[in-house]
Amino acid sequence: DEGYGVDHAVVQDAAGKLYDVFASNTPEGRKRLAGRVRAAQTLSQARELGGLGFAVDSIVAFSNGDLKHSATGDTSVLVATHHVGQARPLELLTLDDCSSVGTALGAIHRLRPDFLQEAGFPQEITTSWANILETDGLWSFSTCPVHGGLRDGDVLFSGSSITAVTNWQDMQVNDPARDLAWIFAKLDENHRNALLSAYGRMLGNRLDDLIMLRANLWLQMEQVGDFISALNKADNAKIMQFKAQVERLAHQLGVATAKNRVQTETKQESKDRPQRPPSTITVGTLLNES
């Protein structure tokens, strides 16, 4: 939250109860806190969240920083029930941490999207991507509730157990791969596979084999802004790095397309055989094949 100008303190009342208090007087910070409040109020009405196994934001009070009607002047103040646990940088997650995160994301992606649709949260359509990258099977997935992409501080741990997942202001109905894009920027192969194995166990046969290719694509799209900045600054090193990443992704898509074509041609032959759920090993290692 610091990057948005949001300050955070833990406050204890006379009865000994702890609260997380967030405050900001920047436009970005006020918008972030308002989005977090709206998301928390929507989540509090979803019955399915009781089975997730971790806490989400629970709002006690909120002042939106509207000078005309706010008791806190131009500062937005959010008071929430305190979450027990410690935040860790995502790149420092242990293998056990990664398994816990994979399980948590799988639980989120299994939720029915009804409560988000009724509350008017975005339902992103990826049709434009499908027109740009017409890779067989790449877009054969079901949308679901997504957190919106994990960042440092969004997951709180006690040991390797997750106590809370916070900052839901970007939640929407979208491609589940959006919540996995960060693992390519933060985790090495062993840690990615630990997360994906746990994620695959939660999703079972609902897991599509090309989800990691789309997750990589989400990451590339997030980096486009940096690429444009590098072009404006004539930073040749960053320009070449981005081009190499895009070329590698294009190659991986080509490999996946060829595999899908072979699988489609042999599908009739294997129609009478029992079907197995998608392999998490295949998903976890697909991006390293060449």
Short mmCIF file of C-alpha atoms in Angstrom, two decimals:
data_model
loop_
_atom_site.label_atom_id
_atom_site.label_comp_id
_atom_site.label_asym_id
_atom_site.label_seq_id
_atom_site.Cartn_x
_atom_site.Cartn_y
_atom_site.Cartn_z
CA ASP A 1 0.00 0.00 0.00
CA GLU A 2 2.93 2.36 0.55
CA GLY A 3 3.29 2.96 -3.17
CA TYR A 4 -0.22 4.41 -3.21
CA GLY A 5 0.39 6.73 -0.27
CA VAL A 6 -1.49 4.57 2.23
CA ASP A 7 -0.28 4.45 5.85
CA HIS A 8 -1.06 1.47 8.10
CA ALA A 9 -1.15 1.13 11.88
CA VAL A 10 -2.39 -1.54 14.29
CA VAL A 11 -4.53 0.00 17.04
CA GLN A 12 -5.63 -1.66 20.28
CA ASP A 13 -8.75 -0.49 22.12
CA ALA A 14 -9.37 -0.44 25.88
CA ALA A 15 -10.83 -3.95 25.73
CA GLY A 16 -7.67 -5.28 24.09
CA LYS A 17 -9.15 -5.81 20.62
CA LEU A 18 -6.86 -5.08 17.67
CA TYR A 19 -7.77 -3.18 14.50
CA ASP A 20 -5.95 -2.49 11.23
CA VAL A 21 -6.24 1.23 10.45
CA PHE A 22 -5.37 2.53 6.98
CA ALA A 23 -5.24 6.22 6.04
CA SER A 24 -4.43 8.17 2.89
CA ASN A 25 -4.83 11.72 1.56
CA THR A 26 -3.57 10.98 -1.96
CA PRO A 27 -6.05 10.49 -4.86
CA GLU A 28 -4.58 7.03 -5.58
CA GLY A 29 -4.72 5.99 -1.95
CA ARG A 30 -8.29 7.20 -1.42
CA LYS A 31 -9.39 5.31 -4.54
CA ARG A 32 -7.60 2.17 -3.38
CA LEU A 33 -9.22 2.26 0.07
CA ALA A 34 -12.69 2.92 -1.37
CA GLY A 35 -12.27 -0.06 -3.71
CA ARG A 36 -11.11 -2.21 -0.84
CA VAL A 37 -14.19 -1.28 1.21
CA ARG A 38 -16.57 -2.06 -1.66
CA ALA A 39 -14.88 -5.42 -2.24
CA ALA A 40 -14.97 -6.31 1.47
CA GLN A 41 -18.68 -5.49 1.70
CA THR A 42 -19.38 -7.72 -1.31
CA LEU A 43 -17.27 -10.55 0.08
CA SER A 44 -19.05 -10.35 3.45
CA GLN A 45 -22.34 -11.25 1.73
CA ALA A 46 -20.96 -14.33 -0.06
CA ARG A 47 -21.84 -17.51 1.83
CA GLU A 48 -19.25 -19.63 0.01
CA LEU A 49 -16.35 -17.69 1.55
CA GLY A 50 -16.84 -19.45 4.88
CA GLY A 51 -15.17 -22.56 3.48
CA LEU A 52 -12.03 -20.89 2.13
CA GLY A 53 -9.97 -21.55 5.25
CA PHE A 54 -8.58 -18.03 5.57
CA ALA A 55 -9.87 -14.60 6.50
CA VAL A 56 -10.68 -11.70 4.16
CA ASP A 57 -11.09 -8.00 4.89
CA SER A 58 -13.82 -7.18 7.42
CA ILE A 59 -14.68 -3.47 7.60
CA VAL A 60 -15.51 -1.82 10.93
CA ALA A 61 -15.71 1.80 9.75
CA PHE A 62 -14.77 3.95 6.78
CA SER A 63 -14.49 7.68 6.11
CA ASN A 64 -14.03 8.47 2.42
CA GLY A 65 -12.11 11.74 2.70
CA ASP A 66 -14.85 13.85 1.15
CA LEU A 67 -14.23 17.33 2.56
CA LYS A 68 -17.92 18.25 2.58
CA HIS A 69 -19.17 15.20 4.42
CA SER A 70 -16.13 13.57 6.03
CA ALA A 71 -15.19 13.77 9.70
CA THR A 72 -11.56 13.15 8.69
CA GLY A 73 -11.19 16.06 6.25
CA ASP A 74 -9.48 15.13 2.99
CA THR A 75 -8.01 11.94 4.47
CA SER A 76 -9.66 8.58 3.85
CA VAL A 77 -9.57 6.35 6.92
CA LEU A 78 -10.43 2.64 6.91
CA VAL A 79 -10.76 0.62 10.11
CA ALA A 80 -10.83 -3.16 9.70
CA THR A 81 -10.67 -6.20 11.96
CA HIS A 82 -6.99 -7.01 12.53
CA HIS A 83 -5.57 -9.95 10.59
CA VAL A 84 -3.20 -12.20 12.50
CA GLY A 85 -0.11 -13.19 10.51
CA GLN A 86 2.94 -11.81 8.79
CA ALA A 87 3.24 -10.53 5.23
CA ARG A 88 6.14 -11.88 3.17
CA PRO A 89 7.65 -10.72 -0.12
CA LEU A 90 6.34 -13.12 -2.76
CA GLU A 91 9.83 -13.87 -4.08
CA LEU A 92 10.81 -15.18 -0.60
CA LEU A 93 8.02 -17.75 -0.29
CA THR A 94 9.14 -21.22 0.76
CA LEU A 95 8.01 -24.38 -1.03
CA ASP A 96 5.42 -24.95 1.72
CA ASP A 97 4.25 -21.33 1.38
CA CYS A 98 3.81 -21.84 -2.36
CA SER A 99 1.70 -24.96 -1.76
CA SER A 100 -0.51 -22.96 0.59
CA VAL A 101 -0.90 -20.14 -1.94
CA GLY A 102 -1.74 -22.62 -4.71
CA THR A 103 -4.41 -24.18 -2.49
CA ALA A 104 -5.83 -20.75 -1.62
CA LEU A 105 -6.01 -19.62 -5.25
CA GLY A 106 -7.65 -22.91 -6.21
CA ALA A 107 -10.30 -22.36 -3.51
CA ILE A 108 -10.96 -18.84 -4.81
CA HIS A 109 -11.26 -20.01 -8.42
CA ARG A 110 -13.79 -22.70 -7.45
CA LEU A 111 -16.24 -20.08 -6.16
CA ARG A 112 -19.37 -19.45 -8.19
CA PRO A 113 -19.27 -16.00 -9.80
CA ASP A 114 -22.89 -15.14 -8.96
CA PHE A 115 -22.10 -12.84 -6.03
CA LEU A 116 -19.68 -10.78 -8.12
CA GLN A 117 -22.06 -10.50 -11.03
CA GLU A 118 -24.92 -9.38 -8.76
CA ALA A 119 -22.69 -6.71 -7.20
CA GLY A 120 -21.74 -5.33 -10.62
CA PHE A 121 -18.04 -6.20 -10.51
CA PRO A 122 -16.24 -6.32 -13.89
CA GLN A 123 -16.54 -9.37 -16.11
CA GLU A 124 -13.55 -9.06 -18.39
CA ILE A 125 -13.93 -10.53 -21.86
CA THR A 126 -10.81 -11.85 -23.55
CA THR A 127 -12.27 -12.04 -27.05
CA SER A 128 -9.80 -9.44 -28.30
CA TRP A 129 -6.92 -11.61 -27.17
CA ALA A 130 -8.42 -14.58 -28.97
CA ASN A 131 -8.48 -12.59 -32.20
CA ILE A 132 -4.82 -11.65 -31.77
CA LEU A 133 -3.53 -15.07 -30.73
CA GLU A 134 -5.58 -17.76 -32.39
CA THR A 135 -3.88 -20.66 -30.65
CA ASP A 136 -5.98 -23.81 -30.61
CA GLY A 137 -7.41 -24.40 -27.16
CA LEU A 138 -5.74 -21.38 -25.56
CA TRP A 139 -9.09 -19.69 -24.94
CA SER A 140 -11.02 -22.83 -24.00
CA PHE A 141 -11.43 -21.99 -20.32
CA SER A 142 -14.18 -20.99 -17.92
CA THR A 143 -14.10 -17.58 -16.26
CA CYS A 144 -14.33 -17.50 -12.47
CA PRO A 145 -13.93 -15.11 -9.53
CA VAL A 146 -10.32 -13.89 -9.36
CA HIS A 147 -8.50 -11.83 -6.75
CA GLY A 148 -7.01 -9.65 -9.47
CA GLY A 149 -3.34 -10.52 -9.04
CA LEU A 150 -1.34 -11.05 -5.86
CA ARG A 151 1.26 -8.50 -4.76
CA ASP A 152 3.58 -8.24 -1.77
CA GLY A 153 1.48 -7.86 1.39
CA ASP A 154 -1.72 -9.42 0.03
CA VAL A 155 -1.14 -12.78 1.76
CA LEU A 156 -0.56 -13.14 5.51
CA PHE A 157 1.07 -16.24 6.98
CA SER A 158 1.39 -17.96 10.33
CA GLY A 159 4.18 -20.42 9.70
CA SER A 160 3.33 -21.73 6.24
CA SER A 161 -0.43 -21.53 6.83
CA ILE A 162 -2.33 -18.63 5.27
CA THR A 163 -4.31 -16.64 7.81
CA ALA A 164 -5.71 -14.00 5.47
CA VAL A 165 -5.81 -12.79 1.87
CA THR A 166 -6.37 -9.04 1.63
CA ASN A 167 -6.64 -6.23 -0.95
CA TRP A 168 -9.54 -7.52 -3.05
CA GLN A 169 -10.27 -4.18 -4.72
CA ASP A 170 -9.37 -5.56 -8.17
CA MET A 171 -11.50 -8.71 -7.91
CA GLN A 172 -13.65 -9.59 -10.91
CA VAL A 173 -14.90 -12.46 -13.05
CA ASN A 174 -12.02 -13.23 -15.39
CA ASP A 175 -9.45 -15.71 -16.64
CA PRO A 176 -8.03 -17.63 -13.63
CA ALA A 177 -4.59 -17.25 -15.21
CA ARG A 178 -4.64 -13.60 -14.17
CA ASP A 179 -4.05 -14.64 -10.55
CA LEU A 180 -1.04 -16.75 -11.55
CA ALA A 181 0.89 -14.26 -13.69
CA TRP A 182 3.04 -13.07 -10.77
CA ILE A 183 4.68 -16.46 -10.25
CA PHE A 184 6.83 -15.97 -13.38
CA ALA A 185 8.19 -12.71 -12.01
CA LYS A 186 8.62 -13.86 -8.41
CA LEU A 187 9.29 -17.62 -8.28
CA ASP A 188 11.80 -20.07 -9.72
CA GLU A 189 10.72 -23.32 -11.39
CA ASN A 190 10.71 -25.46 -8.21
CA HIS A 191 8.58 -22.98 -6.32
CA ARG A 192 6.23 -22.51 -9.31
CA ASN A 193 5.70 -26.26 -9.54
CA ALA A 194 4.98 -26.51 -5.79
CA LEU A 195 2.30 -23.86 -6.17
CA LEU A 196 0.87 -25.39 -9.35
CA SER A 197 0.70 -28.90 -7.89
CA ALA A 198 -1.39 -27.65 -4.96
CA TYR A 199 -3.48 -25.50 -7.32
CA GLY A 200 -4.07 -28.49 -9.61
CA ARG A 201 -5.21 -30.66 -6.72
CA MET A 202 -7.85 -28.06 -5.85
CA LEU A 203 -9.11 -27.65 -9.43
CA GLY A 204 -8.94 -31.32 -10.47
CA ASN A 205 -10.35 -31.87 -13.96
CA ARG A 206 -11.39 -28.22 -14.18
CA LEU A 207 -7.74 -27.25 -14.70
CA ASP A 208 -6.90 -26.46 -18.34
CA ASP A 209 -3.44 -27.40 -19.60
CA LEU A 210 -2.73 -24.00 -21.18
CA ILE A 211 -3.41 -21.86 -18.13
CA MET A 212 0.30 -21.17 -17.60
CA LEU A 213 0.75 -19.89 -21.15
CA ARG A 214 -2.04 -17.40 -20.52
CA ALA A 215 -0.52 -16.48 -17.17
CA ASN A 216 2.73 -15.68 -18.96
CA LEU A 217 0.74 -13.61 -21.46
CA TRP A 218 -0.88 -11.64 -18.62
CA LEU A 219 2.60 -10.88 -17.30
CA GLN A 220 3.77 -9.72 -20.73
CA MET A 221 0.77 -7.40 -21.00
CA GLU A 222 1.56 -5.89 -17.60
CA GLN A 223 5.10 -5.20 -18.81
CA VAL A 224 4.01 -3.38 -21.97
CA GLY A 225 4.05 -0.08 -20.11
CA ASP A 226 7.68 -0.65 -19.14
CA PHE A 227 8.47 -1.52 -22.76
CA ILE A 228 6.95 1.74 -24.01
CA SER A 229 8.97 3.63 -21.40
CA ALA A 230 12.13 1.86 -22.58
CA LEU A 231 11.34 2.87 -26.17
CA ASN A 232 10.90 6.50 -25.15
CA LYS A 233 14.22 6.42 -23.31
CA ALA A 234 15.96 4.44 -26.07
CA ASP A 235 16.98 1.85 -23.46
CA ASN A 236 18.27 -0.81 -25.84
CA ALA A 237 18.98 -3.38 -23.12
CA LYS A 238 15.36 -3.38 -21.87
CA ILE A 239 14.01 -3.26 -25.42
CA MET A 240 15.99 -6.38 -26.39
CA GLN A 241 14.98 -8.13 -23.15
CA PHE A 242 11.29 -7.53 -23.81
CA LYS A 243 11.58 -8.65 -27.45
CA ALA A 244 13.29 -11.86 -26.33
CA GLN A 245 10.49 -12.56 -23.84
CA VAL A 246 7.82 -12.03 -26.49
CA GLU A 247 9.65 -14.25 -28.99
CA ARG A 248 9.96 -16.98 -26.37
CA LEU A 249 6.24 -16.77 -25.62
CA ALA A 250 5.44 -16.95 -29.34
CA HIS A 251 7.57 -20.09 -29.61
CA GLN A 252 5.82 -21.65 -26.61
CA LEU A 253 2.43 -20.90 -28.16
CA GLY A 254 3.61 -22.59 -31.36
CA VAL A 255 4.68 -25.69 -29.45
CA ALA A 256 1.34 -25.78 -27.61
CA THR A 257 -0.57 -25.41 -30.87
CA ALA A 258 1.29 -28.33 -32.42
CA LYS A 259 0.61 -30.49 -29.37
CA ASN A 260 -3.09 -29.65 -29.39
CA ARG A 261 -3.35 -30.48 -33.07
CA VAL A 262 -1.83 -33.92 -32.47
CA GLN A 263 -4.13 -34.48 -29.51
CA THR A 264 -7.18 -33.50 -31.57
CA GLU A 265 -6.21 -35.92 -34.35
CA THR A 266 -5.79 -38.80 -31.91
CA LYS A 267 -8.85 -37.98 -29.80
CA GLN A 268 -11.09 -40.29 -31.83
CA GLU A 269 -8.66 -43.16 -31.32
CA SER A 270 -8.67 -42.72 -27.55
CA LYS A 271 -12.39 -42.03 -27.19
CA ASP A 272 -13.06 -45.37 -25.52
CA ARG A 273 -10.21 -45.02 -23.02
CA PRO A 274 -10.83 -43.54 -19.52
CA GLN A 275 -10.00 -39.83 -19.42
CA ARG A 276 -7.44 -38.49 -16.93
CA PRO A 277 -7.53 -34.97 -15.46
CA PRO A 278 -4.97 -32.51 -16.81
CA SER A 279 -1.46 -33.20 -15.49
CA THR A 280 -0.04 -30.56 -13.16
CA ILE A 281 3.41 -31.72 -14.24
CA THR A 282 2.54 -30.90 -17.84
CA VAL A 283 1.22 -27.52 -16.82
CA GLY A 284 4.21 -26.79 -14.62
CA THR A 285 6.84 -27.69 -17.20
CA LEU A 286 5.13 -26.56 -20.42
CA LEU A 287 6.94 -23.22 -20.51
CA ASN A 288 10.36 -24.87 -20.28
CA GLU A 289 9.89 -27.10 -23.31
CA SER A 290 11.66 -26.17 -26.50
#
